[in-house]
XYZ file of C-alpha atoms in Angstrom:
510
model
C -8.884 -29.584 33.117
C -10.780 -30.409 36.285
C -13.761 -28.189 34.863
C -14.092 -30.481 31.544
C -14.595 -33.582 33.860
C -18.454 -31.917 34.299
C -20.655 -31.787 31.520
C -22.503 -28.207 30.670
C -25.570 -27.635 31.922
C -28.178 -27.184 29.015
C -29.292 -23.434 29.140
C -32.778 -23.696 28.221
C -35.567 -23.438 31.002
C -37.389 -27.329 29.701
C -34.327 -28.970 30.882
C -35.334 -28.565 34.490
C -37.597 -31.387 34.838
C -39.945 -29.787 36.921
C -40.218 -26.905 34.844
C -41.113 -29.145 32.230
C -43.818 -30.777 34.251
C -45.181 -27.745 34.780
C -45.334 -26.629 31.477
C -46.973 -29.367 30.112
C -49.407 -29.470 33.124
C -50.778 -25.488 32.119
C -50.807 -26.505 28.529
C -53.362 -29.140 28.825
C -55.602 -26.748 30.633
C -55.109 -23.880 28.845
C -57.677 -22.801 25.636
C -56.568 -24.606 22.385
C -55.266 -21.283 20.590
C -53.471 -19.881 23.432
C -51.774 -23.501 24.295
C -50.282 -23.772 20.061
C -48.939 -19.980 20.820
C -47.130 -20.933 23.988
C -46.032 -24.134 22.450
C -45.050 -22.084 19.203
C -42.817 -19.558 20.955
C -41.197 -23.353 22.884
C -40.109 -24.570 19.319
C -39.003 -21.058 18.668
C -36.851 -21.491 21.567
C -35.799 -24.615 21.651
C -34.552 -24.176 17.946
C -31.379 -21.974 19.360
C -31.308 -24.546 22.678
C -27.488 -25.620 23.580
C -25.616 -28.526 25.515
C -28.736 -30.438 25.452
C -28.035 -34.283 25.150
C -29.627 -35.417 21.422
C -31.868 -38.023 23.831
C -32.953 -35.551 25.991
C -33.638 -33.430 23.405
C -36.117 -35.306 21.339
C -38.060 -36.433 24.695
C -38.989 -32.655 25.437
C -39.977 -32.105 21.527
C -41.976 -35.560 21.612
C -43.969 -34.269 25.004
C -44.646 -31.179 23.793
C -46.461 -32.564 20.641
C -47.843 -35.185 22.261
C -49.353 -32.182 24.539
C -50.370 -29.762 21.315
C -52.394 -32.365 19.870
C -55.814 -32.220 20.943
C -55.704 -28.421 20.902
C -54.978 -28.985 17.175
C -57.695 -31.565 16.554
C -59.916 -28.492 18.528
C -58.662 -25.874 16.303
C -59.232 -28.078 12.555
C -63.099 -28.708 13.943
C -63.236 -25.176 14.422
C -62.122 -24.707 10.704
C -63.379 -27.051 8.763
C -66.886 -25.611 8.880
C -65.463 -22.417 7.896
C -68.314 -21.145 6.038
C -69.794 -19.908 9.638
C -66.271 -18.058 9.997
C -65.433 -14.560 9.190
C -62.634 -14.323 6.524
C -60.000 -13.315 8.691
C -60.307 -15.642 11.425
C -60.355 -18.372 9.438
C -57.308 -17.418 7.645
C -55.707 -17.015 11.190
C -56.644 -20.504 11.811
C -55.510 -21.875 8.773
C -51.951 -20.287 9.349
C -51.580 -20.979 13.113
C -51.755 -24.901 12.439
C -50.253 -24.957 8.926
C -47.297 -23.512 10.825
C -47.388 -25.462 13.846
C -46.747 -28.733 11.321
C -44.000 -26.695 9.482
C -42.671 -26.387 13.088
C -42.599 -29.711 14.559
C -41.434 -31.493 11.120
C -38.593 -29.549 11.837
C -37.515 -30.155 14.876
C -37.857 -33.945 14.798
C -35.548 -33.433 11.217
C -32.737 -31.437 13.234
C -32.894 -34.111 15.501
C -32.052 -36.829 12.953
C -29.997 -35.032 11.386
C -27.890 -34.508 14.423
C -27.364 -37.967 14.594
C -26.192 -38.477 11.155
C -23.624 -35.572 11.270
C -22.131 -36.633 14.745
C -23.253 -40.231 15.691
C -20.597 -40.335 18.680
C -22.429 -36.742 20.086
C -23.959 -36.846 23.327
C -27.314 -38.434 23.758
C -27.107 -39.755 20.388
C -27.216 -43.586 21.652
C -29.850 -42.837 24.076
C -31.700 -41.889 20.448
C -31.241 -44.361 17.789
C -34.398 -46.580 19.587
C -36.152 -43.177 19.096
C -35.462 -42.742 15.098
C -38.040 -44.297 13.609
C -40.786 -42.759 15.527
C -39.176 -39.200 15.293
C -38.846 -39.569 11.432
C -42.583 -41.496 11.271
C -43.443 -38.055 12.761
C -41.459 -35.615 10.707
C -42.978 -37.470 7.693
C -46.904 -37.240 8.703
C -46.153 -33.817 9.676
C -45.635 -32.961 6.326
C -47.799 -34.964 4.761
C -50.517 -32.857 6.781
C -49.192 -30.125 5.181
C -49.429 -31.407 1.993
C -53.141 -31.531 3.629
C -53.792 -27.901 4.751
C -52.382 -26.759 1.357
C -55.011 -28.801 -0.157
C -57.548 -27.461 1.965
C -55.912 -23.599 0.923
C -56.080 -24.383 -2.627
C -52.663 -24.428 -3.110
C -49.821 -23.715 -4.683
C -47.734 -26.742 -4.719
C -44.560 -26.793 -2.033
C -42.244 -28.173 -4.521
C -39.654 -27.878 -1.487
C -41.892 -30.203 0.778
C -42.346 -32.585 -1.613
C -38.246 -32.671 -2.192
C -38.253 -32.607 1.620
C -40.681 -35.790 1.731
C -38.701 -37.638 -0.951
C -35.345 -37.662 0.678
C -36.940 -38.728 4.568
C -38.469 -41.591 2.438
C -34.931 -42.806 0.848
C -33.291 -41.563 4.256
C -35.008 -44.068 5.987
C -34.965 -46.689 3.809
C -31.236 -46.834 3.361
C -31.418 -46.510 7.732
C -34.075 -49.988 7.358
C -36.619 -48.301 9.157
C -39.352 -47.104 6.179
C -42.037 -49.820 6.509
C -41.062 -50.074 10.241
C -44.970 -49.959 11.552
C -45.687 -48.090 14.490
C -48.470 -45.938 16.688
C -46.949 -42.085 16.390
C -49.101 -40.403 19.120
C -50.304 -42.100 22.234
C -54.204 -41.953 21.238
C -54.040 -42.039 17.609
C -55.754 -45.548 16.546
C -53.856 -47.783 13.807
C -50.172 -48.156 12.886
C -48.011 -46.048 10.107
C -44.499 -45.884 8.901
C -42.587 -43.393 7.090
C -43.538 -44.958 3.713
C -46.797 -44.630 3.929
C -47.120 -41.604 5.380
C -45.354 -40.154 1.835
C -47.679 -43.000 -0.091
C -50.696 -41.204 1.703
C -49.621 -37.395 0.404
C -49.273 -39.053 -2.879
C -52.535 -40.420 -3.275
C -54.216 -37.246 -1.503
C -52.251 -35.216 -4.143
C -53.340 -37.386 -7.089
C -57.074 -36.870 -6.154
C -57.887 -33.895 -7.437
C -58.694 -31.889 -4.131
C -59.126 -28.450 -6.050
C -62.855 -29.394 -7.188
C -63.551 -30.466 -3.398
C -64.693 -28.202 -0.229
C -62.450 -28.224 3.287
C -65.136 -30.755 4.642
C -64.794 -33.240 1.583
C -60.942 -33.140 1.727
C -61.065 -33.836 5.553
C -63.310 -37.425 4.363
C -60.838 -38.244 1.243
C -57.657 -37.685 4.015
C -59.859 -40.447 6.009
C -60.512 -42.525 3.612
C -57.103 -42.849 2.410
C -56.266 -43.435 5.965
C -58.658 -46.256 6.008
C -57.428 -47.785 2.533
C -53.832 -46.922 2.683
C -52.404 -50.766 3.084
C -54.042 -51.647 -0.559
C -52.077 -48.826 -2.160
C -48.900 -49.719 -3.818
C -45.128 -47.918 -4.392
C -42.911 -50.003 -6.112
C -39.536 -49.104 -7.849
C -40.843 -50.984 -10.698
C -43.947 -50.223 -13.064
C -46.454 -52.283 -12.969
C -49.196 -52.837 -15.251
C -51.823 -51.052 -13.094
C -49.140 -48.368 -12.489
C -50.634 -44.819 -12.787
C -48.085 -42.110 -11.599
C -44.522 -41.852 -10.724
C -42.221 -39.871 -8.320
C -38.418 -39.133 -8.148
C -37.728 -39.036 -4.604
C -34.181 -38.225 -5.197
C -35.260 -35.182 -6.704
C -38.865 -34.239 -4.761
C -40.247 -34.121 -7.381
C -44.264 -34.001 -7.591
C -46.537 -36.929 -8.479
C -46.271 -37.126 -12.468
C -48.781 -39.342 -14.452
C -47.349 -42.083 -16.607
C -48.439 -39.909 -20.020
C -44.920 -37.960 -19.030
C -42.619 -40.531 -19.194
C -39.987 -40.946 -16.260
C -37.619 -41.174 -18.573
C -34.599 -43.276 -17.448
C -34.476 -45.680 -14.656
C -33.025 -44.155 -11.888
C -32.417 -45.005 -7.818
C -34.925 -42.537 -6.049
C -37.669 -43.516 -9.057
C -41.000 -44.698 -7.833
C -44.207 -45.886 -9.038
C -47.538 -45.518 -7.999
C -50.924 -48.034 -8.504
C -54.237 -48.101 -6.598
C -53.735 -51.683 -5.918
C -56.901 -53.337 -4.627
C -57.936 -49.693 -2.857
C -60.004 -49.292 -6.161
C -62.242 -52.235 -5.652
C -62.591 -51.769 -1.819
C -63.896 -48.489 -3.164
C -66.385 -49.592 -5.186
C -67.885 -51.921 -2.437
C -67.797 -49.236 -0.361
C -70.047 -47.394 -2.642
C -72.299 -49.668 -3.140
C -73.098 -49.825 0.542
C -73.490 -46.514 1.229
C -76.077 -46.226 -2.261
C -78.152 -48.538 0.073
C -77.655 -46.792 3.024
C -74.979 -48.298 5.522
C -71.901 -46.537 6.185
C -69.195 -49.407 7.336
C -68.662 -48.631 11.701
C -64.777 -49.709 10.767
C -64.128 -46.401 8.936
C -63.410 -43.576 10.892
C -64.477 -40.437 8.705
C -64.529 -38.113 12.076
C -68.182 -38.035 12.381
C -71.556 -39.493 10.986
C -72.166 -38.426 7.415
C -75.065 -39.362 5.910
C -75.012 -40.774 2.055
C -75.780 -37.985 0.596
C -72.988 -36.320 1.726
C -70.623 -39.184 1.468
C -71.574 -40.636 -2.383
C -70.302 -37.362 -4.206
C -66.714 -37.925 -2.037
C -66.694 -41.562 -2.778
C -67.560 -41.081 -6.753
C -65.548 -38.334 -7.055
C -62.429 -40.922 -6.001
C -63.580 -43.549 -8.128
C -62.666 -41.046 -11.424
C -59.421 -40.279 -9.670
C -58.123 -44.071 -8.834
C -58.941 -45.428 -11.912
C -56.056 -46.735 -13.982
C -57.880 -44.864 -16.775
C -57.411 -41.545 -16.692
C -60.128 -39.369 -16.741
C -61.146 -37.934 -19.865
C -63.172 -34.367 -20.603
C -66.085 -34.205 -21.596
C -65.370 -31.164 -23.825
C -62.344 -30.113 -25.846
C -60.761 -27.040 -24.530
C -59.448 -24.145 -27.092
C -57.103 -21.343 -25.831
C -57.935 -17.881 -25.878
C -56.680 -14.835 -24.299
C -60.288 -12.234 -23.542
C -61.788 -10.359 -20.546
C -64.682 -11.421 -18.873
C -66.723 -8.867 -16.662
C -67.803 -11.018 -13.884
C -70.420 -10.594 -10.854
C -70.885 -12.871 -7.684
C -73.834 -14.543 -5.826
C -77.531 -15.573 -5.968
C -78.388 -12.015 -5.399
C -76.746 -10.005 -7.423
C -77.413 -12.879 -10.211
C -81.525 -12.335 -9.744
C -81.276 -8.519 -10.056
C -79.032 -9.323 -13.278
C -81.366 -11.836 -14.824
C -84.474 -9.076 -13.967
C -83.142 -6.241 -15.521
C -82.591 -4.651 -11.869
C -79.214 -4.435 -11.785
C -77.185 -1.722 -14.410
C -75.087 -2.238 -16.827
C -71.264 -3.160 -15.357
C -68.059 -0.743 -15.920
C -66.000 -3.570 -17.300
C -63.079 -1.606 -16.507
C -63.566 -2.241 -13.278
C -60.329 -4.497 -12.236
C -62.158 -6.081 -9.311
C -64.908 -6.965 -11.669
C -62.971 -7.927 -14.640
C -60.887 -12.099 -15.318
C -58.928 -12.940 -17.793
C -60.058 -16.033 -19.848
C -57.103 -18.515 -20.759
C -59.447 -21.272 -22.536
C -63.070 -22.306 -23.060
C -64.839 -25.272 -23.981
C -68.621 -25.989 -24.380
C -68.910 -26.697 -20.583
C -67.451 -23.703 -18.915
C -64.099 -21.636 -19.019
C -60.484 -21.683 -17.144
C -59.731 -18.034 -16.182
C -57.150 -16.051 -13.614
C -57.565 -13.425 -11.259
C -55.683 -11.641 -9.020
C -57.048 -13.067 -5.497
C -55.852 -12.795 -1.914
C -56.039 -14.733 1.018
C -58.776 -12.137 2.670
C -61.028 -12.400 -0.595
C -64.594 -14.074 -0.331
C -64.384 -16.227 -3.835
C -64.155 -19.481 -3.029
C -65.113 -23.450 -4.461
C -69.078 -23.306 -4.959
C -69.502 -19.877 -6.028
C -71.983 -18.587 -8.121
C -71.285 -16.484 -10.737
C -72.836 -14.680 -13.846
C -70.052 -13.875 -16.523
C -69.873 -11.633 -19.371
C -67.924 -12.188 -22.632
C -65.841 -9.101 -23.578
C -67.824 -7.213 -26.587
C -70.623 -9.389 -26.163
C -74.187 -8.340 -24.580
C -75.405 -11.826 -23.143
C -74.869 -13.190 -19.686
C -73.732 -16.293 -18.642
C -74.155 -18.110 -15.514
C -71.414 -20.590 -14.130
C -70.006 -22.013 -10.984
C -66.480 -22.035 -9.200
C -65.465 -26.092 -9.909
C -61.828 -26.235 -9.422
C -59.974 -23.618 -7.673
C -55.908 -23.058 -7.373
C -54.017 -20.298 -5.764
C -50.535 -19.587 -7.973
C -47.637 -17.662 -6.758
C -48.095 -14.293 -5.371
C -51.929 -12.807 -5.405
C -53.174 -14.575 -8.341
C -55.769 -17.397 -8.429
C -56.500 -20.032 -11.499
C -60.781 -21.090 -11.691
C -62.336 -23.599 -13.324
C -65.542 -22.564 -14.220
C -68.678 -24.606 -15.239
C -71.071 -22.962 -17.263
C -74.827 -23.849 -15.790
C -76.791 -21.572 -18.556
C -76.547 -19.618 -21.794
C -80.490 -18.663 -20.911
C -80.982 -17.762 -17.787
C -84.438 -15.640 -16.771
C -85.409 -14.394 -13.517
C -88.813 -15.295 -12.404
C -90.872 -15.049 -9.107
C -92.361 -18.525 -7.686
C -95.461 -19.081 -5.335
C -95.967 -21.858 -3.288
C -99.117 -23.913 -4.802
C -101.121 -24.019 -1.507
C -103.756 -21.757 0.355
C -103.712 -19.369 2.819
C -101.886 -16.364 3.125
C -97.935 -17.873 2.517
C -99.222 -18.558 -1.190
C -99.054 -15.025 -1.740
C -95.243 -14.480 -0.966
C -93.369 -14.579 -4.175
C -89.600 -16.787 -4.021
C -86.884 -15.628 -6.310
C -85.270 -17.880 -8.952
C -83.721 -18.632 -12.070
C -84.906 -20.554 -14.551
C -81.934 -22.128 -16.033
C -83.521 -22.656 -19.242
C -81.150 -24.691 -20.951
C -80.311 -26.909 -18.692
C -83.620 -28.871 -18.446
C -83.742 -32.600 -19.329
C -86.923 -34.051 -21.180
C -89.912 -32.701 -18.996
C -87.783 -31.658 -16.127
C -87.252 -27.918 -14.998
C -84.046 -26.369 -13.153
C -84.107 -24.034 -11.374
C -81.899 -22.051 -9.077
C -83.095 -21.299 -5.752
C -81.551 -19.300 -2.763
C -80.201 -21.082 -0.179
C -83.499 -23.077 1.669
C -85.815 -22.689 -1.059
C -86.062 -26.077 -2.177
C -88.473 -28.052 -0.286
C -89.638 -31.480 -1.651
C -92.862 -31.252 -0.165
C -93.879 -28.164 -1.671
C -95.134 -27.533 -5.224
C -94.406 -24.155 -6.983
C -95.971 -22.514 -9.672
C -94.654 -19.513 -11.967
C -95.464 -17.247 -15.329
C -93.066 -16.942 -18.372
C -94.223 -15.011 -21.698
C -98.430 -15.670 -20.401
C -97.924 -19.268 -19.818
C -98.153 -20.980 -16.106
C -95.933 -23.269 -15.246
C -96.933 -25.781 -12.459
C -93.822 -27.697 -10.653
C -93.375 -30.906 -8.974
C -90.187 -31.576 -6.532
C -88.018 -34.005 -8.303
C -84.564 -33.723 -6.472
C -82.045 -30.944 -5.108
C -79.304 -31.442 -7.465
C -77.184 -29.328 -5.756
C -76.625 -26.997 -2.260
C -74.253 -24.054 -2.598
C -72.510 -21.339 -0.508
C -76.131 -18.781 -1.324
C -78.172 -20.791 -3.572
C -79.940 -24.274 -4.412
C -80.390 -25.927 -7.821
C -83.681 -28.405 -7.863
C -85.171 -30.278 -10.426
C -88.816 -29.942 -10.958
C -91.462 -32.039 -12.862
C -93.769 -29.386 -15.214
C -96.211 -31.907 -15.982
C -98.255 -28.723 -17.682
C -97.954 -25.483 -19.229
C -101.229 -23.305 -19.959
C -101.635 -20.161 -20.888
């Protein structure tokens, strides 16, 4: 009886204070991958962690995040440019912060939920000031996974978004939802829980599958920046475009599916005045000057930015966007090569003839339309294929090639992959180019591909290899004993291997 006058002892190693001091002292000197491990194998530990007082608790979770957070903003600038990394160590990457945010969203849920299933426990009072910041971080925690999924390709979580859902109602019926506050110590603004699921909403409604890593890191900023103007309502408004049972988790639905009936966790989603900020926005940057109030985590320059900012503009409208070409289903194989290189030798007559039984070489169509094809592959996390690549494709039983870039790109369940495909030419022809100048350069040949029906009125296209379009420098080439004399217009486009330019052929002589 005497004993049970002296509360347990927690038996876990961060409820010595000084130990804990100590930890967190090594972690903020240690190397940004080997401080997430240690802190990893901490959550692992703390997940089994017993006697612990619920305040207590949450404070060593909360310091430990607070302390794996620059190593994480380290580790997603190390990613982002992944084109520089090899395969495998970006995949590494990818996986040792997705899981990190898996992680910490839930251990800041266990806490909360401790305090709903016994809110007489120990430590519990010490923690009710604490539960709107722990579920404010539970909620962004997942919403960045909803992020790194996007930046993967997919598929969609359908158990995070359930999970997202229910925190959101959660905390509403607790009166904390659109309780504003500063998460982490050096993060700039104020969030709640609601917006933090508003934000994965709108991220998830733009269309991040026909975007790179980089241009998803700028659309997660600029939502940031224009998150207040976005609206979720229980009620549909006129400018409504998309709706969400949170009861249910379920995923962001446009209004063409109807919601059916009304219904407690039912929510409804409009781009409220974000859409017109937008479109200032863009006219800015067309005339060079990038707003110092958004914080896009560095200096892009327009070029870079406009294609971001247009490609939001389709994806906010109330209007929703409309294809340009009608799609018909069909089921057929399609032999398939990859890259500028292997595309030259093809369009020259180097390369021989493929095995189309080849199963690495070999997609299976599931519609077409006059602008390019959907098709699905079996693809792994380890494979090169990726948004941007270039690609000649062959009909099965037919002897032309086509040549088409990756535009949208999903990863499905198990080792399969869905692309969207744009066709850039029926007619493409390898040629060799020469620099119109003197000297000895003018006698070193440049591959391309003259995309020949993909030319405007008096303009050329022509795809380049990576660096090979210079706007200063003329080029000259001969097709069927004409010459053809070209004039820079523009670089329409800058892929993973290759360029497309436009080029002014002002003549064409024999």
């Amino acid at each position: 009886m005497i004993l049970q006058l002296f509360p347990k002892r927690p038996d876990h190693l961060l409820a010595d204070s000084k130990e804990m001091k100590r930890v967190l002292a090594d972690l903020l000197v240690a190397k940004a991958a080997n401080a997430i491990d240690e802190m990893m194998n901490w959550f692992e530990s703390l997940k089994d962690a017993k006697d612990f007082r619920l305040g207590h608790y949450f404070d060593i979770i909360r310091q430990l995040d607070e302390a794996g957070q620059p190593h994480l903003i380290r580790l997603a600038r190390d990613y982002l440019p992944s084109t520089n990394l090899p395969l495998a160590e970006e995949q590494r990457l990818w996986t040792k912060i997705s899981r990190y945010w898996s992680e910490i969203a839930g251990l800041y849920a266990a806490c909360l939920e401790r305090a709903q299933l016994d809110p007489k426990g120990k430590g519990v009072d010490a923690f009710k000031p604490s539960m709107p910041l722990a579920a404010a971080r539970a909620q962004a925690a997942r919403r960045i996974q909803v992020k790194w999924l996007a930046f993967h390709y997919g598929p969609i979580d359908e158990g995070l978004w359930r999970t997202m859902g229910q925190a959101y109602l959660a905390a509403e019926a607790a009166g904390y939802a659109q309780k504003l506050l500063q998460i982490y110590p050096a993060q700039r603004g104020l969030t709640s829980v609601a917006q933090q699921y508003l934000h994965a909403i709108v991220l998830f409604t733009s269309s991040m599958d026909s975007l790179l890593p980089g241009q998803i890191e700028i659309v997660d900023r600029l939502i940031t920046h224009f998150l207040p103007r976005f609206v979720l309502a229980a009620d549909c408004r006129p400018d409504s475009v998309y709706w969400v049972d949170a009861a249910a988790g379920s995923v962001p639905a446009r209004l063409a599916l109807s919601p059916g009936l009304a219904r407690p966790g039912l929510r409804f989603f409009s781009p409220g005045t974000a859409l017109a900020k937008l479109e200032e926005l863009i006219q800015l940057v067309e005339h060079g000057d990038v707003p110092a109030d958004i914080n896009l985590g560095g200096d892009f320059p327009p070029n870079v930015l406009l294609p971001v900012l247009r490609h939001l503009r389709v994806y906010w409208t109330v209007q929703a966007p409309q294809r340009r070409h009608q799609r018909h289903p069909v089921k057929t194989k399609m032999a398939v090569l990859h890259g500028f290189d292997a595309s030259y030798r093809l369009f020259s007559g180097a390369l021989p003839r493929l095995d189309a039984n080849r199963e690495d070489e070999v997609w299976l169509v599931e519609n077409v339309s006059l602008g390019g094809f959907r098709a699905c592959l079996r693809h792994s996390p380890g494979d090169p294929l990726k948004l941007g690549t270039l690609l000649c494709l062959q009909p099965e039983g037919g002897d032309n090639w086509l040549l088409g870039v990756v535009r949208r790109f999903n990863r499905l369940s198990g080792e399969h992959a869905s692309l969207g495909i744009q066709l850039l030419s029926r007619q493409a022809q390898s040629i060799e180019l020469r620099p119109r100048r003197s000297g000895f350069a003018a006698v070193i040949g440049l591959p391309g591909i003259w995309l020949r029906d993909g030319s405007g009125s008096g303009l050329v296209r022509l795809l380049l290899p990576q660096g090979g379009f210079n706007l200063r420098e003329s080029l000259e080439f001969n097709s069927a004993g004409q010459r053809h004399m070209l004039v820079p217009a523009e670089l329409e486009e800058s892929g993973g291997d290759y360029e497309i330019g436009r080029f002014h052929n002002p003549t064409a002589t024999a």
